[in-house]
Amino acid sequence: DGEDECEPPTAPPTTKDCDICNSDGKKEKPEELTLTYSSNGQNSFYQGEDYASCREGDYPTSARVSVGGETIEVSDGETITIPVNGGAVTSFEFLDDSSSDDSSSDESSSDDSIRNCFIHTSCSVPIVNGDQIGPWIVGDGEDGCEPP
């Protein structure tokens, strides 16, 4: 009668070849991470709100970002490599919005949850090439790993 045609829920697709690290401990925490910037932030498939404050939302098309004591200029589609600190999280501080139109008044100051955010990099939750964590797409797109 066609009523039982629902597909069962599936677990997040993690392909071990695309995992940078995860909680099984078979791959060590990376010393650096390659990320591609996107102004169209998305929620991570693997890192929930408790693990990553970089979330879905609009980010500047280009900005200066402070990470690991270093200031990096990023633009939509640009790939950067950042150091991964010794702590559980890597924090990003958006220093300005180089692409601001009329949103530079004090009244419309940006939301701190989007301007300053972190991702979990201790590997207790997976870091997977192709996953997007807020404005950061893990990897450079050259690894053949598809977004989840």
Steps between C-alpha positions, in 0.01 A plus 500: 500500500802730477479627857833347608720671241682730743874468494668428833709781649865483415803579710730781387698374200857485613740345259814412685707636210334839550537507878778729615451367851227356719442352843623150405854630541631338182592837357682755712393858553632707211759771557335711232169507322414604144171687474313664213301812589134544403286802590200265499555333839351156562457282807749215522379149434734370772554784749183603684450827688681366806813443290496784247361849537571572133148445366266561210466865401628780284867583538691784327604430140848608607641566845802504723495207740722445801580134568785355703650846557522559126287740294388360165306671222235274347259530209222276375650180356850565634691212661720556805709279726489574871693365798297282737574597859550259787153558648169338419380783276636736237348847522438749221452873558361696207671839530306694240265470206689617193188456290261706712243695306280709724534276805786688665295706745529433871132404517550207266823374651550139411389209710793371710387141448577537131796735531683290758470126493689177559522149361592188695845376404585248774359215286245387762255578218601440139674753279410386150608635161199645320304583817411867545522653846349850484697683229779239491492207257752243620763432234584657169250315280784311329470185711196346329297509824138598448313722746280295735 
